[in-house]
Every structure is written in C-alpha cells, then in structure tokens.
C-alpha cells in the first residue's frame, strides 16, 4: 500500500513536470501531432496516477491480491503507454508507437481488477 502511495506521488510530480516540459520545452521543436501525443501521455499518466492513489486507499480497507494486481497493472500501463508516447512524440520512431497499445491493455486489466475487487470486497 505504501509503495503505491509513493509511486503515485512520484508519478503525479512527473506528470506535472513532463506536462510543463511539453508545453514550454517542446513547442516549436516537434510537430503539432507530436505535441498532441505528448499531451495524451501526460493525461493518461495523471489519470492513472489518481487510480494508483485510490488503489492504495482502498488497500487500507481491503487487502487482496486483486487490488495489488490492479496497482501493478496501472504502473505497467503508465510505463508502457505514457512512456512509449514520451519517446515516440519527439522522435517519431514507430517501434515505440507499437508499444502504446500494450500499455493501454495493462490499464484495462488494472481497471477490471480494481472493479472486480470493489464488487467482491467492498
């Protein structure tokens, strides 16, 4: 539980820092499409940072492997989805764009696990 809170705080910080960097440091250096992709990476990182924080809060009420699994899938999703877009947006290397859907799948699995744990235990 504590680890998820720490990772949520770290990801919250990184989301804000990377969002500011994209808005101020990449403007004029990457295409408009690249800036949109960067923004999507920031948005999904922040959404799932909140999900990770909520998962940690719920773990204080219910200890189950489903919650733990949900948290780890959110982390994997952040790394793969947002991480691949952070690299793809400025470089245009298509290999990284092909990783993004795997991160999206990790997000979906995390949400299913979290939802199932809530239905079953709360």
PDB file of N, CA, C and O in Angstrom, residues 15 25 28 82 114 116 118 121:
ATOM      1  N   UNK A  15       4.125  13.784 -13.953  1.00  0.00           N
ATOM      2  CA  UNK A  15       3.080  14.229 -14.881  1.00  0.00           C
ATOM      3  C   UNK A  15       3.093  15.747 -15.035  1.00  0.00           C
ATOM      4  O   UNK A  15       3.023  16.269 -16.144  1.00  0.00           O
ATOM      5  N   UNK A  25       9.000  23.359 -23.405  1.00  0.00           N
ATOM      6  CA  UNK A  25      10.285  22.928 -23.940  1.00  0.00           C
ATOM      7  C   UNK A  25      10.221  22.311 -25.322  1.00  0.00           C
ATOM      8  O   UNK A  25      11.212  22.317 -26.048  1.00  0.00           O
ATOM      9  N   UNK A  28       7.526  24.224 -30.882  1.00  0.00           N
ATOM     10  CA  UNK A  28       8.376  24.665 -31.979  1.00  0.00           C
ATOM     11  C   UNK A  28       9.485  23.676 -32.331  1.00  0.00           C
ATOM     12  O   UNK A  28      10.181  23.859 -33.318  1.00  0.00           O
ATOM     13  N   UNK A  82       2.280   5.680 -21.506  1.00  0.00           N
ATOM     14  CA  UNK A  82       2.813   7.040 -21.477  1.00  0.00           C
ATOM     15  C   UNK A  82       4.289   7.065 -21.848  1.00  0.00           C
ATOM     16  O   UNK A  82       4.726   7.926 -22.623  1.00  0.00           O
ATOM     17  N   UNK A 114      -9.512  -3.779 -10.398  1.00  0.00           N
ATOM     18  CA  UNK A 114      -9.982  -2.854  -9.368  1.00  0.00           C
ATOM     19  C   UNK A 114     -11.499  -2.943  -9.223  1.00  0.00           C
ATOM     20  O   UNK A 114     -12.026  -3.029  -8.106  1.00  0.00           O
ATOM     21  N   UNK A 116     -13.512  -5.424 -10.039  1.00  0.00           N
ATOM     22  CA  UNK A 116     -13.897  -6.718  -9.502  1.00  0.00           C
ATOM     23  C   UNK A 116     -13.631  -6.752  -7.989  1.00  0.00           C
ATOM     24  O   UNK A 116     -14.455  -7.256  -7.208  1.00  0.00           O
ATOM     25  N   UNK A 118     -13.608  -4.259  -5.924  1.00  0.00           N
ATOM     26  CA  UNK A 118     -14.602  -3.411  -5.266  1.00  0.00           C
ATOM     27  C   UNK A 118     -15.934  -4.152  -5.151  1.00  0.00           C
ATOM     28  O   UNK A 118     -16.575  -4.148  -4.088  1.00  0.00           O
ATOM     29  N   UNK A 121     -15.347  -7.185  -2.536  1.00  0.00           N
ATOM     30  CA  UNK A 121     -14.917  -6.986  -1.156  1.00  0.00           C
ATOM     31  C   UNK A 121     -15.427  -5.713  -0.470  1.00  0.00           C
ATOM     32  O   UNK A 121     -15.272  -5.564   0.724  1.00  0.00           O
TER      33      UNK A 121
END
